[in-house]
Amino acid sequence: MRKMIKVVTLAIAGSLTLISSTTTAATSSFPVTKAPFPVQFNGVTINNQTAQYPLLLHKNITYVPMTWDYCQSLALQVNWSQETGLEISKLPPKGIEVKPETTSRDQYLEKASIPTFPIKVNGKSIDNANETYPILVYKDITYFPLTWRFVHDEFGWVTNWNSTEGLRIETDQEQILNNILYEDDSYLYLDTSASSLIKVAKNLQSDPIPLNISEAESIKIASLKSSGATIISLLDEKNEKFERVGNTIRYGGTDIMDLSAVKSVSHDPIGFKTKIADDMDLVVVGAQRDDADSEKWWTILPVYYTYVVKDHAAKLVPGLTQQPTRYIKTSDGSVWLVSDADINVSKPTNARSQIGLIKSNAEIHGFNAEFNSLDVEIVSIKESKIIVKSFNNRFGTNITKETDGFYSIDTNFSVQKLTDLSSYSAFIDAKGNTFLVNKGNSIKLVNSTQTWHRFDYTLKKLFNL
C-alpha cells in the first residue's frame, strides 16, 4: 500500500442525504474497500467496523463520508441545490468532537460513482470527471478525497502517518488558551477564551485543572502583586483646556506643540495632564485634523500626541497616536505607558495597541515606532520586564513584517525576541524558562522536548461550553 504520494491517504466527507440516486447518476463506477488502518480526527479514532458510514479506500486513498457530524467537527460548510450543485467551504473551528454515527447491521460494499452535479471547494470549481482522485458518491452519500491539495492547501490541516497508528489529522483548533498570567512552584496559570482560568503542571504531564471563581480572583490579584508594578488607569482623566498662544500649546511655561504642524489649527485641542513621577508630568494633547472627512468617522477622531515634561523640556513619545489608557510604574522608577485597543466596540476610539517606555531619566522609547508595528500589546508583566506581542494583522489584513513576534523587554530597553507569531503567547518563569502557548492549545518549554497539548473540545468540556 502506498502511504502518501504527496497525497494524504485520507478523505473527508459530509453527508448529503438529500441527494437522490437520480441526481447522482454516474458516468462510471469504481470499486472501494473499507480503510484497513486506524484513522484519527483530532485525537478521535474512528471505529470503521461499527461506523454507519465507513471510511473507504479508492486507489489507496482514504475517503470519508460527508455526514453532518464530520462537517460540524471539521468545520466544513456544505451547501447543496439543484441549480448550483455542491459547495464545500472551510469555516472557523467550532471545538466539536467527531462522533460518527454507528450501526449494528452488517454492511456489504457496493461500487462508488462519480456525481454529475457541479462541485466547488472554497469557491473554486472542481473538474471532478478529470480528477485523479475524484469526489465520489457511495450509497447516496458524498465522499470527499483529502488529497494534499485539499488537506493542506485548501483546509490547512496537519497530517501524520505511520504504520502503527495509521493516519492522524488535526484540523484548525478553536483557541481556548490565552496567556500565562501567573506561576508558583508547581503550576502555570492561564486565562482562557471562556473567561475562566486553568492551571497546568509545570512538568507538562498532567491534565488541566479549572479554577473556581474564588481561586481565579486570587490568582489574578497575586499576578498583579508578583509583578512588582503599580497599574494606574488613565480612563477617568478629564479633558482639559490647554494654554494656547496662537497655534502653540503651552504647559507650565513650556511650549509643547505647534498645531499648524499637525494641521489642526481650526479645532481646540482636548486632552489631559497628570503627574507620573515627582519630577515628570504626562501631557496628552488630542488634535483633530482640519481636513477630516465627516463621512468617515475615524478621520474626525483626534490624533493624540503624548509628551513627557521634565525640567521644562517636552519630549514626544513616538508611535503613540491614541489616548493612553493606563501606565505601569515599576520598582526602578520607570513607567510603561499603554494605549489599549478597544476590542469590543464596532467604532473604536483606540483601534490599536500601543506601548511606550519612559525611563526614570526621561529617556523615551515608543515600541510601535521602533518595531515599525501597527500593534504592540503587553502579554505579561514581571518585575521590571514585560513580554509584548508585535503584530500587524488585527483586522484580518495579510500584513507581515520581520518584527512580528513576541519579545521580552526590560526597563533598560534590552530587547530579546522569544518567538515569531506561529505561537499564540509567551511567558518567562522565575527560573528564566520560556514557555510558549502555541496555536492549537499546546504549551511548549523552549529548549526541551516537553510539550503539553489538549484539543479544543476537551478544554471546552472543562467549562461546560
Tab-separated table of N, CA, C and O in Angstrom, residues 110-150:
chain	number	residue	atom	x	y	z
A	110	GLU	N	-20.621	-1.747	-1.893
A	110	GLU	CA	-21.050	-1.558	-3.267
A	110	GLU	C	-19.969	-0.778	-3.998
A	110	GLU	O	-18.967	-0.378	-3.415
A	111	LYS	N	-20.182	-0.535	-5.264
A	111	LYS	CA	-19.274	0.309	-6.008
A	111	LYS	C	-19.692	1.764	-5.859
A	111	LYS	O	-20.860	2.077	-5.693
A	112	ALA	N	-18.692	2.662	-5.909
A	112	ALA	CA	-18.959	4.096	-5.832
A	112	ALA	C	-19.054	4.668	-7.237
A	112	ALA	O	-18.632	4.041	-8.213
A	113	SER	N	-19.606	5.870	-7.333
A	113	SER	CA	-19.770	6.502	-8.641
A	113	SER	C	-19.331	7.960	-8.572
A	113	SER	O	-19.199	8.542	-7.498
A	114	ILE	N	-19.093	8.528	-9.748
A	114	ILE	CA	-18.751	9.948	-9.841
A	114	ILE	C	-20.035	10.747	-10.021
A	114	ILE	O	-20.818	10.467	-10.931
A	115	PRO	N	-20.297	11.726	-9.172
A	115	PRO	CA	-21.510	12.533	-9.318
A	115	PRO	C	-21.421	13.433	-10.548
A	115	PRO	O	-20.337	13.834	-10.970
A	116	THR	N	-22.575	13.767	-11.089
A	116	THR	CA	-22.606	14.609	-12.283
A	116	THR	C	-22.919	16.064	-11.971
A	116	THR	O	-22.881	16.905	-12.866
A	117	PHE	N	-23.249	16.389	-10.706
A	117	PHE	CA	-23.584	17.769	-10.363
A	117	PHE	C	-22.307	18.611	-10.219
A	117	PHE	O	-21.229	18.087	-9.953
A	118	PRO	N	-22.403	19.933	-10.391
A	118	PRO	CA	-21.240	20.813	-10.215
A	118	PRO	C	-20.735	20.783	-8.768
A	118	PRO	O	-21.515	20.615	-7.834
A	119	ILE	N	-19.419	20.963	-8.617
A	119	ILE	CA	-18.802	20.938	-7.286
A	119	ILE	C	-17.834	22.106	-7.166
A	119	ILE	O	-17.034	22.365	-8.069
A	120	LYS	N	-17.904	22.809	-6.035
A	120	LYS	CA	-16.947	23.858	-5.714
A	120	LYS	C	-16.378	23.620	-4.326
A	120	LYS	O	-17.097	23.185	-3.417
A	121	VAL	N	-15.081	23.897	-4.165
A	121	VAL	CA	-14.421	23.843	-2.863
A	121	VAL	C	-13.814	25.206	-2.598
A	121	VAL	O	-12.994	25.696	-3.382
A	122	ASN	N	-14.239	25.837	-1.514
A	122	ASN	CA	-13.802	27.199	-1.181
A	122	ASN	C	-13.982	28.151	-2.366
A	122	ASN	O	-13.127	28.984	-2.658
A	123	GLY	N	-15.107	27.970	-3.071
A	123	GLY	CA	-15.432	28.853	-4.177
A	123	GLY	C	-14.782	28.505	-5.496
A	123	GLY	O	-15.031	29.182	-6.504
A	124	LYS	N	-13.953	27.443	-5.536
A	124	LYS	CA	-13.247	27.069	-6.757
A	124	LYS	C	-13.913	25.857	-7.390
A	124	LYS	O	-14.131	24.838	-6.720
A	125	SER	N	-14.194	25.948	-8.674
A	125	SER	CA	-14.842	24.844	-9.374
A	125	SER	C	-13.889	23.662	-9.518
A	125	SER	O	-12.697	23.831	-9.801
A	126	ILE	N	-14.432	22.462	-9.332
A	126	ILE	CA	-13.658	21.228	-9.447
A	126	ILE	C	-14.096	20.483	-10.706
A	126	ILE	O	-15.288	20.198	-10.896
A	127	ASP	N	-13.131	20.188	-11.561
A	127	ASP	CA	-13.407	19.374	-12.746
A	127	ASP	C	-13.350	17.914	-12.318
A	127	ASP	O	-12.369	17.199	-12.564
A	128	ASN	N	-14.411	17.472	-11.668
A	128	ASN	CA	-14.379	16.201	-10.968
A	128	ASN	C	-14.159	15.008	-11.889
A	128	ASN	O	-13.479	14.040	-11.528
A	129	ALA	N	-14.688	15.052	-13.103
A	129	ALA	CA	-14.554	13.923	-14.027
A	129	ALA	C	-13.108	13.668	-14.407
A	129	ALA	O	-12.732	12.543	-14.750
A	130	ASN	N	-12.279	14.715	-14.337
A	130	ASN	CA	-10.878	14.565	-14.729
A	130	ASN	C	-9.921	14.559	-13.539
A	130	ASN	O	-8.706	14.624	-13.719
A	131	GLU	N	-10.467	14.509	-12.313
A	131	GLU	CA	-9.620	14.434	-11.123
A	131	GLU	C	-9.008	13.035	-11.008
A	131	GLU	O	-9.680	12.034	-11.265
A	132	THR	N	-7.748	12.969	-10.609
A	132	THR	CA	-7.126	11.660	-10.359
A	132	THR	C	-7.824	10.953	-9.214
A	132	THR	O	-8.022	9.738	-9.237
A	133	TYR	N	-8.192	11.740	-8.178
A	133	TYR	CA	-8.929	11.206	-7.037
A	133	TYR	C	-10.231	12.008	-6.920
A	133	TYR	O	-10.305	12.997	-6.197
A	134	PRO	N	-11.256	11.609	-7.646
A	134	PRO	CA	-12.477	12.422	-7.712
A	134	PRO	C	-13.316	12.300	-6.444
A	134	PRO	O	-13.205	11.337	-5.687
A	135	ILE	N	-14.158	13.293	-6.237
A	135	ILE	CA	-15.207	13.176	-5.228
A	135	ILE	C	-16.177	12.100	-5.694
A	135	ILE	O	-16.531	12.031	-6.867
A	136	LEU	N	-16.583	11.228	-4.777
A	136	LEU	CA	-17.422	10.080	-5.124
A	136	LEU	C	-18.747	10.130	-4.370
A	136	LEU	O	-18.885	10.840	-3.373
A	137	VAL	N	-19.695	9.348	-4.863
A	137	VAL	CA	-20.940	9.106	-4.145
A	137	VAL	C	-21.028	7.613	-3.871
A	137	VAL	O	-20.837	6.787	-4.769
A	138	TYR	N	-21.289	7.285	-2.609
A	138	TYR	CA	-21.381	5.890	-2.191
A	138	TYR	C	-22.651	5.739	-1.352
A	138	TYR	O	-22.807	6.411	-0.321
A	139	LYS	N	-23.566	4.899	-1.805
A	139	LYS	CA	-24.855	4.713	-1.134
A	139	LYS	C	-25.535	6.059	-0.888
A	139	LYS	O	-26.026	6.337	0.212
A	140	ASP	N	-25.549	6.890	-1.927
A	140	ASP	CA	-26.199	8.208	-1.888
A	140	ASP	C	-25.561	9.179	-0.911
A	140	ASP	O	-26.158	10.193	-0.553
A	141	ILE	N	-24.358	8.895	-0.459
A	141	ILE	CA	-23.620	9.802	0.425
A	141	ILE	C	-22.378	10.292	-0.309
A	141	ILE	O	-21.652	9.494	-0.919
A	142	THR	N	-22.140	11.581	-0.281
A	142	THR	CA	-20.966	12.139	-0.944
A	142	THR	C	-19.723	11.861	-0.112
A	142	THR	O	-19.709	12.090	1.100
A	143	TYR	N	-18.675	11.362	-0.775
A	143	TYR	CA	-17.383	11.077	-0.131
A	143	TYR	C	-16.324	11.975	-0.760
A	143	TYR	O	-16.241	12.083	-1.984
A	144	PHE	N	-15.509	12.555	0.090
A	144	PHE	CA	-14.587	13.601	-0.350
A	144	PHE	C	-13.143	13.157	-0.179
A	144	PHE	O	-12.740	12.783	0.921
A	145	PRO	N	-12.309	13.195	-1.213
A	145	PRO	CA	-10.913	12.760	-1.097
A	145	PRO	C	-10.036	13.875	-0.550
A	145	PRO	O	-9.996	14.969	-1.092
A	146	LEU	N	-9.339	13.582	0.504
A	146	LEU	CA	-8.454	14.582	1.079
A	146	LEU	C	-7.056	14.399	0.509
A	146	LEU	O	-6.185	13.818	1.136
A	147	THR	N	-6.882	14.862	-0.676
A	147	THR	CA	-5.548	14.885	-1.252
A	147	THR	C	-4.773	16.016	-0.604
A	147	THR	O	-5.316	16.837	0.132
A	148	TRP	N	-3.489	16.074	-0.895
A	148	TRP	CA	-2.645	17.139	-0.351
A	148	TRP	C	-3.236	18.514	-0.700
A	148	TRP	O	-3.224	19.442	0.097
A	149	ARG	N	-3.750	18.612	-1.905
A	149	ARG	CA	-4.313	19.877	-2.349
A	149	ARG	C	-5.449	20.332	-1.453
A	149	ARG	O	-5.549	21.503	-1.101
A	150	PHE	N	-6.309	19.388	-1.085
A	150	PHE	CA	-7.435	19.769	-0.245
A	150	PHE	C	-7.034	19.880	1.224
A	150	PHE	O	-7.362	20.854	1.895
